[in-house]
Coordinates of C-alpha atoms and ligand atoms in Angstrom, one line a residue:
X1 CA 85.0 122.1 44.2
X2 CA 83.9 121.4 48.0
X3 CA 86.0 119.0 49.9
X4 CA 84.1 115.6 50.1
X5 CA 84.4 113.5 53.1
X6 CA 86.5 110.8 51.8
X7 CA 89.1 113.9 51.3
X8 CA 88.5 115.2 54.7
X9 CA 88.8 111.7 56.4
X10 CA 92.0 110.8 54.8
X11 CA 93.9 113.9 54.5
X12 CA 93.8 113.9 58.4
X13 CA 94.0 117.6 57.7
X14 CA 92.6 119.6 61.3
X15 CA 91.8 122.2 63.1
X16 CA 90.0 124.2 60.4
X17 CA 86.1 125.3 59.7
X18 CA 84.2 123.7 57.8
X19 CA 80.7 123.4 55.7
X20 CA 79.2 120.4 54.9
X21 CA 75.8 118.6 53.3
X22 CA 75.3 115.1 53.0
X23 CA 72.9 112.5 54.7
X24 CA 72.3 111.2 57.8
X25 CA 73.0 107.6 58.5
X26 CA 72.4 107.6 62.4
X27 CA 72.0 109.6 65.0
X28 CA 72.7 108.9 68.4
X29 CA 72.4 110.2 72.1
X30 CA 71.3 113.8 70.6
X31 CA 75.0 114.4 70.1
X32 CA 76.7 112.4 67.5
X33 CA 75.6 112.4 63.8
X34 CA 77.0 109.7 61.4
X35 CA 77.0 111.8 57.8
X36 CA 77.5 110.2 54.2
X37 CA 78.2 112.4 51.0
X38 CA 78.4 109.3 49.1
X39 CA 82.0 109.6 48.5
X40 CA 82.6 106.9 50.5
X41 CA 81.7 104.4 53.1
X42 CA 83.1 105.9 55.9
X43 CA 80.7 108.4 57.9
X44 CA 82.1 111.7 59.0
X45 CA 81.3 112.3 62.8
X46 CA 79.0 115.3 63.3
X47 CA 79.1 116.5 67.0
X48 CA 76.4 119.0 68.3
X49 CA 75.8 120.3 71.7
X50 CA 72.4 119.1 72.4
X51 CA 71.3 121.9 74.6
X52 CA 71.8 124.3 71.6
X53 CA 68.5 122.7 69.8
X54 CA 64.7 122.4 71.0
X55 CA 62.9 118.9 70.9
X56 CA 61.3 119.7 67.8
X57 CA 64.5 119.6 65.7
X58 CA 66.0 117.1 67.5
X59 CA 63.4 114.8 66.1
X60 CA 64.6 116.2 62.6
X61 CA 67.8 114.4 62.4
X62 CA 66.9 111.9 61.4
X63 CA 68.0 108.5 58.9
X64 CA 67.7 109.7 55.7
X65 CA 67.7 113.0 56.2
X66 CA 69.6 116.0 54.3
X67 CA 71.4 118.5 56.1
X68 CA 73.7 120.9 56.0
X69 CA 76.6 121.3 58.6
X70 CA 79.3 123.9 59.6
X71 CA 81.7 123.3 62.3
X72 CA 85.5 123.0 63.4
X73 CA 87.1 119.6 62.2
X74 CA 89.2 118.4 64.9
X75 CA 91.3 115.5 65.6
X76 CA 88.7 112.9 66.8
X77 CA 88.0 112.2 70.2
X78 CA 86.6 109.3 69.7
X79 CA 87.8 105.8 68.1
X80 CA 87.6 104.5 64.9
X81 CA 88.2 108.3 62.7
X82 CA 90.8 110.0 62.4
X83 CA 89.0 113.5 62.4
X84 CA 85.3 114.8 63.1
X85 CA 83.5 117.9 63.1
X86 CA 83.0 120.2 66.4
X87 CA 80.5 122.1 67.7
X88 CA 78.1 122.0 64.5
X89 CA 75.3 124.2 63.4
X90 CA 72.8 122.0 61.8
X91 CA 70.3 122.9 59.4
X92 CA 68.0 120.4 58.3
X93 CA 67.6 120.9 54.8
X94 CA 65.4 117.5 53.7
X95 CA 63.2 115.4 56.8
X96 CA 63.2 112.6 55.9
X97 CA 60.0 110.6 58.2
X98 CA 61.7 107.9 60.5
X99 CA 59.0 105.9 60.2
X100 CA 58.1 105.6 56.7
X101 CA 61.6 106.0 55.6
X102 CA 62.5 102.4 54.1
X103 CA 66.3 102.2 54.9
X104 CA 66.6 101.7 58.5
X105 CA 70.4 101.1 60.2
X106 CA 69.9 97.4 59.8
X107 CA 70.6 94.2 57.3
X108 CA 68.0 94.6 54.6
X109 CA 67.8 91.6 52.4
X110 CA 68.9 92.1 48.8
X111 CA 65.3 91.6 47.4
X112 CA 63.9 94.4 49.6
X113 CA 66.4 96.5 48.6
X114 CA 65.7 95.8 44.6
X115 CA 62.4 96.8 45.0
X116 CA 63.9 100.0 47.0
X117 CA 66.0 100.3 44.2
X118 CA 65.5 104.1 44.0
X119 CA 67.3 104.5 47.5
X120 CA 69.2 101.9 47.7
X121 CA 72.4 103.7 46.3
X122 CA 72.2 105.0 50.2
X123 CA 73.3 101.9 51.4
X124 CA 77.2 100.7 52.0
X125 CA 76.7 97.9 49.8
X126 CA 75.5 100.0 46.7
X127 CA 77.5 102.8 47.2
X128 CA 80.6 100.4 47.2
X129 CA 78.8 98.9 44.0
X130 CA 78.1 101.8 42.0
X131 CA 81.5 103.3 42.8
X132 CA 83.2 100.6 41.7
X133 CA 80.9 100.2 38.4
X134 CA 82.0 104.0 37.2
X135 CA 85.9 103.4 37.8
X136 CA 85.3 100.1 35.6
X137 CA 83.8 102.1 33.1
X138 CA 86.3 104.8 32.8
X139 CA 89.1 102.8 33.6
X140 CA 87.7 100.7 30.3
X141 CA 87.4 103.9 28.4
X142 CA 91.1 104.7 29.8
X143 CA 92.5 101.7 28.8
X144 CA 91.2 102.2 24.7
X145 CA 91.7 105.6 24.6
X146 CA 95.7 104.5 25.8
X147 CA 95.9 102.9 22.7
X148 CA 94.2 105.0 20.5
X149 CA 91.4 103.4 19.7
X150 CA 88.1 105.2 18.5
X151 CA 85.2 105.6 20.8
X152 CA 82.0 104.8 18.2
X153 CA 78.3 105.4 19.1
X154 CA 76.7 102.3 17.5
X155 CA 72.9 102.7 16.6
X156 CA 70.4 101.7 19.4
X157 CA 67.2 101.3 16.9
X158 CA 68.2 98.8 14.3
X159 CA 66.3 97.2 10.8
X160 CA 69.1 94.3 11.2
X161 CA 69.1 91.0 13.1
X162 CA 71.4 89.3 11.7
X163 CA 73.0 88.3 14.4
X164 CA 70.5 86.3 15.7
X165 CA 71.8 86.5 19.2
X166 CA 68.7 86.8 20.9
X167 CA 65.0 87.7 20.8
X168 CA 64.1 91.5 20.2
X169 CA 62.4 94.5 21.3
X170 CA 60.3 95.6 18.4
X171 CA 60.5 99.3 18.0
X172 CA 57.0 101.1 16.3
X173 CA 54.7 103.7 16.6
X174 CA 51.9 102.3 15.1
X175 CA 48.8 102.0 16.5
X176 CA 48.0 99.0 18.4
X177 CA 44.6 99.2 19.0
X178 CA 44.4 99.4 15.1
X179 CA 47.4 98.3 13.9
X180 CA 47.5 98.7 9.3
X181 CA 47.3 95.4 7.9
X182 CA 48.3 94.1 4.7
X183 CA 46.0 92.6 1.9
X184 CA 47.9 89.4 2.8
X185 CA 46.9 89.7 6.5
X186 CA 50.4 90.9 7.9
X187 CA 51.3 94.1 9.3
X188 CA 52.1 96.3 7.5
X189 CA 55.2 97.9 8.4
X190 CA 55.6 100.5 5.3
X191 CA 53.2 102.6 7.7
X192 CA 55.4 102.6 10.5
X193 CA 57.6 105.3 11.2
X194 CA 60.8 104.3 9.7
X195 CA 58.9 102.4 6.6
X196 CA 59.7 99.2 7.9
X197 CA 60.1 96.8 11.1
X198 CA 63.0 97.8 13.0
X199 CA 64.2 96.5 16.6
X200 CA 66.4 97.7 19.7
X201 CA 70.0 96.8 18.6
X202 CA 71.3 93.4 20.5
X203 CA 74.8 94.4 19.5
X204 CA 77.1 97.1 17.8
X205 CA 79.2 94.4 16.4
X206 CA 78.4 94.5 12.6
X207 CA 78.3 98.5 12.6
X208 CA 82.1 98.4 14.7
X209 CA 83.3 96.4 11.6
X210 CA 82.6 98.9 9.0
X211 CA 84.7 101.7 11.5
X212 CA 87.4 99.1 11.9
X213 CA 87.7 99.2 7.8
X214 CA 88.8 102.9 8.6
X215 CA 89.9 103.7 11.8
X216 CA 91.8 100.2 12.2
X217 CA 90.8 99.8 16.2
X218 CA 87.5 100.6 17.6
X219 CA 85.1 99.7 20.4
X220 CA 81.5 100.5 21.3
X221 CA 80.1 100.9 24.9
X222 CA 77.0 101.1 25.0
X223 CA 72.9 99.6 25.8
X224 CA 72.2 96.6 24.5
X225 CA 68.5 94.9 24.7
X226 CA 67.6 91.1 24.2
X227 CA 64.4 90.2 24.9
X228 CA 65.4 86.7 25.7
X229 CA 63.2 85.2 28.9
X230 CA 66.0 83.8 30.9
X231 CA 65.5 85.0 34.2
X232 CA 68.9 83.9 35.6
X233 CA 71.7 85.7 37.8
X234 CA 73.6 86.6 35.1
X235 CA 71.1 88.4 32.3
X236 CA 69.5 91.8 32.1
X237 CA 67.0 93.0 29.3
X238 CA 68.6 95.7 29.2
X239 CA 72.1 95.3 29.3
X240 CA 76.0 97.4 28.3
X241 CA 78.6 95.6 26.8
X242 CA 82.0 97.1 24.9
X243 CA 82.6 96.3 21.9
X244 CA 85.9 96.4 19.9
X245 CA 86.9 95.9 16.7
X246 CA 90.3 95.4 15.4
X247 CA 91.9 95.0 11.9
X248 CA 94.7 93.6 11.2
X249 CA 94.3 91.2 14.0
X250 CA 93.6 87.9 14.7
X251 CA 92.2 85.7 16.8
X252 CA 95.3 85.3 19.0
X253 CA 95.2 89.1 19.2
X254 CA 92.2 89.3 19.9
X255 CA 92.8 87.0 23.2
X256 CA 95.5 88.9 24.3
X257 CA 93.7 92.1 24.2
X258 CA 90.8 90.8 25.5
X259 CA 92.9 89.4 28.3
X260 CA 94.8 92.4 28.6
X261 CA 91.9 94.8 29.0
X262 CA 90.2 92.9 31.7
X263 CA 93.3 92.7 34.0
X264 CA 94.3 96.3 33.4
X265 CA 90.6 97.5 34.0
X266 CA 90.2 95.2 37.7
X267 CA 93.7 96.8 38.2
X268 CA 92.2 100.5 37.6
X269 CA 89.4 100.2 39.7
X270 CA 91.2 98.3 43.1
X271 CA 93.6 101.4 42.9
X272 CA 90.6 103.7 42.5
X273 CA 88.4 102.3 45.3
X274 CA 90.5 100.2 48.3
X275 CA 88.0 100.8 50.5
X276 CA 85.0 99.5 48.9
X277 CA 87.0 96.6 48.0
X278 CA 87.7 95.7 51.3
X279 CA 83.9 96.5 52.3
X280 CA 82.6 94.0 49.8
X281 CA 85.3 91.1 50.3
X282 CA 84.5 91.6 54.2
X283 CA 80.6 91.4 53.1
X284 CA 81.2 88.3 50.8
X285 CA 83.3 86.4 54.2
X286 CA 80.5 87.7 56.3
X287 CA 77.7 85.8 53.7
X288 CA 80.1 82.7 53.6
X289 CA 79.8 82.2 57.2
X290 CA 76.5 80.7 57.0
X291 CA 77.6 78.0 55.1
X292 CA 79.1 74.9 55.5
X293 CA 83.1 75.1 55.4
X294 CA 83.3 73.1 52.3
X295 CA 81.0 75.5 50.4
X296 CA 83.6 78.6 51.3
X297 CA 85.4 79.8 48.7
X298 CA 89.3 79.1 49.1
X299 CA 90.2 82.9 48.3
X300 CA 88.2 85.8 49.1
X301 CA 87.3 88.4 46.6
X302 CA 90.6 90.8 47.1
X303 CA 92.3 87.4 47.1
X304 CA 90.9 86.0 43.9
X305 CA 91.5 89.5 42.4
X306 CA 94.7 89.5 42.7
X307 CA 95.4 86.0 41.7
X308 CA 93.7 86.9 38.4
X309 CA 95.8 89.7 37.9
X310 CA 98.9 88.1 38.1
X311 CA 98.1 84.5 36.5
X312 CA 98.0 83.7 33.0
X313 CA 94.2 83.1 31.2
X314 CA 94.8 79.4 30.4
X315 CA 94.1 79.3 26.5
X316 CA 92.6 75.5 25.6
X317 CA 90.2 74.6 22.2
X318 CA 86.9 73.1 22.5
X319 CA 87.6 70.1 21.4
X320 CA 90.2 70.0 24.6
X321 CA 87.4 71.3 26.4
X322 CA 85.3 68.0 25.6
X323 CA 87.9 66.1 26.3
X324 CA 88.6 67.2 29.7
X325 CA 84.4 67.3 30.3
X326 CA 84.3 63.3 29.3
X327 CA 87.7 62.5 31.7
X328 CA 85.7 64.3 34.8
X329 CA 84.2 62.8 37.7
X330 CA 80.9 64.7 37.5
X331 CA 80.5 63.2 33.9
X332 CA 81.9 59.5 34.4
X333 CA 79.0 60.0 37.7
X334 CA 76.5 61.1 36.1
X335 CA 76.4 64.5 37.6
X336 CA 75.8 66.9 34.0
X337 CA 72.3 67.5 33.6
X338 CA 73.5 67.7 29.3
X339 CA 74.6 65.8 27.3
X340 CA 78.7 66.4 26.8
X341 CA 79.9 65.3 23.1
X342 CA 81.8 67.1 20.5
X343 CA 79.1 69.3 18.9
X344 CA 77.1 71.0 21.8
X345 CA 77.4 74.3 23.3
X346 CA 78.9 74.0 26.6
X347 CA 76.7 74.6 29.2
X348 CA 76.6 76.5 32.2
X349 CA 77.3 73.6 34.3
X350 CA 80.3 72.7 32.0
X351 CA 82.0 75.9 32.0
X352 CA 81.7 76.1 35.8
X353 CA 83.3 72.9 36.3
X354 CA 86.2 74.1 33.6
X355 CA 86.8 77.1 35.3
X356 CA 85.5 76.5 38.9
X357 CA 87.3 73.0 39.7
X358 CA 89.6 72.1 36.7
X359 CA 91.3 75.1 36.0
X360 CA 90.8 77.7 39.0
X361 CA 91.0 80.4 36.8
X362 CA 89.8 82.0 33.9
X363 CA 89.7 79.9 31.1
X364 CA 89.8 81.3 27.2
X365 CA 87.9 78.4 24.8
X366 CA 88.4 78.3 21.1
X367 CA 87.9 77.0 18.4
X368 CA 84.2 76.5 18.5
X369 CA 82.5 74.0 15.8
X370 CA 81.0 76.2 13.1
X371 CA 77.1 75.2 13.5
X372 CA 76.8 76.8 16.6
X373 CA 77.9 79.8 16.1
X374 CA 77.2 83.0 14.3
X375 CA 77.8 83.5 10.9
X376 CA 80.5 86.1 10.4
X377 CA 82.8 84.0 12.6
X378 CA 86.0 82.8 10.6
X379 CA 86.2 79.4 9.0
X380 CA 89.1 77.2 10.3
X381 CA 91.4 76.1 7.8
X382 CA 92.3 72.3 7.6
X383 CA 89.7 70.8 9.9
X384 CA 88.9 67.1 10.6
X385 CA 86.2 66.6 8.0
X386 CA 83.0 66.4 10.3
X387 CA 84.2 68.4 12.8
X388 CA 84.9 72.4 11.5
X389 CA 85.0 74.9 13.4
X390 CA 85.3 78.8 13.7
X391 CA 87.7 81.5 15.3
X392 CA 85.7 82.3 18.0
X393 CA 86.8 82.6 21.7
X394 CA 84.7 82.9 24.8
X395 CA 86.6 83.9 28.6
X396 CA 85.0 82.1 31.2
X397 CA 85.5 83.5 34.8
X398 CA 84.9 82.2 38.1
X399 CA 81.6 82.4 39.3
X400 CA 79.8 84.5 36.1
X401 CA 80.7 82.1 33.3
X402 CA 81.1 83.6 30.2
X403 CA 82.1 86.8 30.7
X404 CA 83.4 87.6 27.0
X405 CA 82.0 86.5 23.6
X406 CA 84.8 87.4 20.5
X407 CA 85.9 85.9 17.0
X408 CA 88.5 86.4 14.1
X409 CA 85.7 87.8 11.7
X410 CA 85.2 85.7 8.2
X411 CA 86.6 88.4 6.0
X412 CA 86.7 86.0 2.6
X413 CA 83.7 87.0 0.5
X414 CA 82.9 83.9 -1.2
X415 CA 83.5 82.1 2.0
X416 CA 81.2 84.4 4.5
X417 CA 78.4 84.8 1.1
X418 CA 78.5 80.8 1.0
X419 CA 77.6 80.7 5.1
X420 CA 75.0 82.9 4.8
X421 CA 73.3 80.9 2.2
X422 CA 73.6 78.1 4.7
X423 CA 72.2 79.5 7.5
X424 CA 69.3 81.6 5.0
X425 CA 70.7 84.6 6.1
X426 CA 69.1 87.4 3.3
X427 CA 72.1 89.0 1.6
X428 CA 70.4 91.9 -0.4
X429 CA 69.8 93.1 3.6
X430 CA 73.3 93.2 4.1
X431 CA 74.8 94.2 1.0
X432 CA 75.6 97.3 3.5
X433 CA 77.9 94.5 5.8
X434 CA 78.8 92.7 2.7
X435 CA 80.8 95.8 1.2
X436 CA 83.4 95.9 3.8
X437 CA 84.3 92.6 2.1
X438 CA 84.1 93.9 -1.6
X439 CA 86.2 97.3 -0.7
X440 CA 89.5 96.7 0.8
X441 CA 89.0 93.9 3.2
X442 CA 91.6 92.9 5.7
X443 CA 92.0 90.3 9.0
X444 CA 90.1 91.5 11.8
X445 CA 88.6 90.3 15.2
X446 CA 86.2 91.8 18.3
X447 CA 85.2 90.7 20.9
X448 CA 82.0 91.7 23.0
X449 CA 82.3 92.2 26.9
X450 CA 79.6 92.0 29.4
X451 CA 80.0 95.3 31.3
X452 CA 77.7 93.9 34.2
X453 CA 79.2 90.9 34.3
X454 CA 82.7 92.6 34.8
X455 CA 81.4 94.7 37.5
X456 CA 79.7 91.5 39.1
X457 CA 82.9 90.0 38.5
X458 CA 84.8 93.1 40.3
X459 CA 82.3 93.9 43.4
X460 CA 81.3 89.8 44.2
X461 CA 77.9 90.6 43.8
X462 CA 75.6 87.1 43.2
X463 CA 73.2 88.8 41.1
X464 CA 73.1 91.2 38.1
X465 CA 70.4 92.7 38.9
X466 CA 72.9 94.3 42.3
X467 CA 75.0 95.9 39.5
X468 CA 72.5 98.2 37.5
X469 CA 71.0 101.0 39.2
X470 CA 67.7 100.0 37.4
X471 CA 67.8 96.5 36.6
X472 CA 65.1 95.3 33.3
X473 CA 64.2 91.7 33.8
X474 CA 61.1 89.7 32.7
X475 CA 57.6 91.2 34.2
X476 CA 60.2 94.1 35.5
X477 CA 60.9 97.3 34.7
X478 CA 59.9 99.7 37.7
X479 CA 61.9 102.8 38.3
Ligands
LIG1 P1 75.1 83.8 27.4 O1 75.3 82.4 26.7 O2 75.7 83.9 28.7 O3 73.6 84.2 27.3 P2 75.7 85.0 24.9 O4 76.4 83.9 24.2 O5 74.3 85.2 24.5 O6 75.8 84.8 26.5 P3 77.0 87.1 23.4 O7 75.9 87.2 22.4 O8 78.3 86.6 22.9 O9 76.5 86.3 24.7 O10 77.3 88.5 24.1 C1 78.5 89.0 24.5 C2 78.6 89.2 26.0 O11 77.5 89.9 26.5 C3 78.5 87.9 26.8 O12 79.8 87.3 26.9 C4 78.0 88.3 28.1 O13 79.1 88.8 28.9 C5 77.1 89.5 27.8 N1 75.7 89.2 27.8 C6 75.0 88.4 26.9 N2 73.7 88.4 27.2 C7 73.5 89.1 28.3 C8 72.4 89.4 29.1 N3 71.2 89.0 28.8 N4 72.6 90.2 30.2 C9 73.8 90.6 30.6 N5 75.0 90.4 29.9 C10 74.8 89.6 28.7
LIG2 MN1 72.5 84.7 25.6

């Protein structure tokens, strides 16, 4: 494999020829070219003779541009690199036209660079980004395969929502310009290609359950789609999250492993990529000075990184959670915009004030009362009559909220077949689900983990849509 720049800037290695292609970042005095293989953030100086080129390729080298290079790296003359190449032949081998080229050596504002999105990886800040997003990947893959768990590829196209988790993407091919109606005036979906209505998946969870009944741990990475029309910082239509599955654990397990993978996977990717981390926490200081001292953040990002990775997740139930809400000044002033009582689903605004000004730190809530969530969720034992909950768990982090969705999965058939009735979930549907409880059931818990949110988490980055090389949102999905 050809040496990349990153290699050649920090092996320091000199005094040896050298070929090279990348693109230009700047070009300056007709002598020095700043080049980016996209290895890293750091440029490798390109130094021509001037006199050796006419006007008319001069003009060539320009932003943007692809060329190749070949030349002596020596020990810089300059400051700030430790080596650069000599004497370079340069052949231009994409022009890239100054004017209409859209990234210019300047600030660009985050929404110009969205709808740039196709070359914004050329930038510092999305080459940090999208760096740092494929260590977290692999280092999440690393940190399963460690413990032998089983990779499984979930189904993308779906006849189930069960879940009920969000709003879906149908999936059809039938015609909708003359779309094959029932005598009862619906559609009718026994023309449709797979003989009935089937959607984009909105999670692998159920499917991960019936590998756990066999391979004992699994987890699913993979797309996921909700079609839900919040147009916040923190969704995507399109969207990854890891999934495992465990048997033979509970809850408390799944907390711990849970916690465990998100500290080992920040830890895998600050070893992988120093350099961008130290990019983005200078970028995040450098967007904090324009606001007032009070609204800085006490810890920068490296800062708050580390302090996660070496502090306990505090573990509290949400009925503690309530209690701490009701005791708070913003709720004794007025400040929620909802309603806090036992019973609702915490809110944004809630979970920021748990994590953000009570706690400082990640936060893991259990214990959730039954009617808000999901029906495969475990049914508490012994509750206060009036007030029953489930095994579920949600992580809350600083600055992204919940970050993690998990429960201890109801594994009792009577018990899960007498919540379904409740909540009119069809069971003939899920017979298919309902088996794993008929044939050798057993304890088990998952969890499902934003991947975007864990990169936002990782890089700083406000937005999700600064995570995703393509982000889908509402009334978007260019590119
Ligand atoms: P939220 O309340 O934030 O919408 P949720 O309760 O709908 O989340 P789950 O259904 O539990 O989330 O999904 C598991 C995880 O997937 C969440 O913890 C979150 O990290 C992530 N997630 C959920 N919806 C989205 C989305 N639209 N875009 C990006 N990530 C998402
Ligand atoms: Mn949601």
């Amino acid at each position: 494999m050809q040496k990349r720049i990153k290699e050649i800037l920090s092996s320091g290695e000199k005094d040896y020829d050298f070929e090279i292609k990348g693109w230009v970042r700047t070009f300056r005095s007709n002598r020095f070219i700043a080049l980016n293989d996209g290895s890293t953030n750091n440029n490798l100086q390109i130094v021509i003779n001037t006199d050796d080129y006419d006007e008319a390729t001069l003009k060539r080298i320009n932003t943007g541009a692809c060329i190749k290079a070949s030349g002596k790296i020596i020990e810089s003359q300059g400051k700030g690199q430790s080596v650069e190449m000599t004497d370079a032949k340069v052949e231009i081998l994409g022009d890239s036209h100054a004017d209409a080229y859209p990234i210019q050596p300047k600030k660009h504002s985050m929404e110009f660079l969205r709808e740039n999105a196709h070359l914004r990886f050329r930038t510092n800040t999305f080459g940090s980004v999208f760096r740092l997003r494929n260590a977290i990947s692999f280092g999440i893959h690393k940190f399963f395969q460690e413990q032998n768990f089983i990779y499984m590829h979930s189904p993308i196209i779906t006849a189930s929502d069960a879940e009920g988790a969000g709003e879906m993407f149908r999936v059809t091919t039938l015609d909708m310009k003359d779309t094959p109606m029932t005598e009862d005036g619906k559609v009718d979906y026994k023309q449709d290609f797979f003989e009935g209505e089937t959607n984009l998946t909105v999670s692998g969870q159920l499917e991960a359950e019936l590998a756990a009944m066999a391979f004992s741990n699994v987890y699913t990475f993979g797309p996921t789609f909700r079609a839900e029309n919040s147009n916040t910082t923190r969704h995507l239509a399109e969207f990854w999250m890891i999934e495992p599955e465990m048997a033979f654990c509970d809850i408390h397990g799944d907390m711990d492993c849970a916690e465990n993978m998100l500290k080992y996977v920040i830890k895998y990717a600050m070893e992988q990529h120093p350099d961008d981390i130290e990019f983005l926490t200078q970028r995040l200081v450098n967007e904090e000075k324009t606001k007032p001292q009070n609204e800085r953040s006490e810890l920068n990002l490296q800062e708050k990184l580390h302090f996660v990775l070496e502090n306990d997740f505090e573990r509290i139930t949400y009925t503690e959670a309530i209690e701490i809400l009701m005791q708070s000044k913003p709720y004794k002033k007025k400040k929620f915009k909802f309603e806090v009582k036992w019973g609702i689903d915490l809110q944004s605004e809630h979970e920021r004030y748990l994590v953000e000004k009570h706690f400082k730190k990640p936060v893991i809530v259990i214990d959730y009362p039954k009617d808000i969530k999901a029906f495969y969720m475990r049914q508490n034992d012994n509750c206060e009559p009036g007030r029953e909950t489930v095994a579920a768990m949600d992580i809350l982090a600083p600055g992204i909220g919940e970050i993690v969705g998990g429960s201890q999965r109801e594994e009792r058939l009577d018990k899960l077949e007498q919540r379904m009735d409740e909540m009119d979930i069809p069971k003939e549907e899920m017979s298919w689900y309902l088996d794993t409880r008929r044939f050798g059931t057993c304890e088990h818990a998952g969890f499902g983990l934003g991947f975007e949110r864990l990169v936002q988490f990782v890089t700083g980055m406000g937005n999700i849509r600064d995570v995703i090389p393509f982000p889908r949102t509402p009334g978007n999905c260019e590119f």
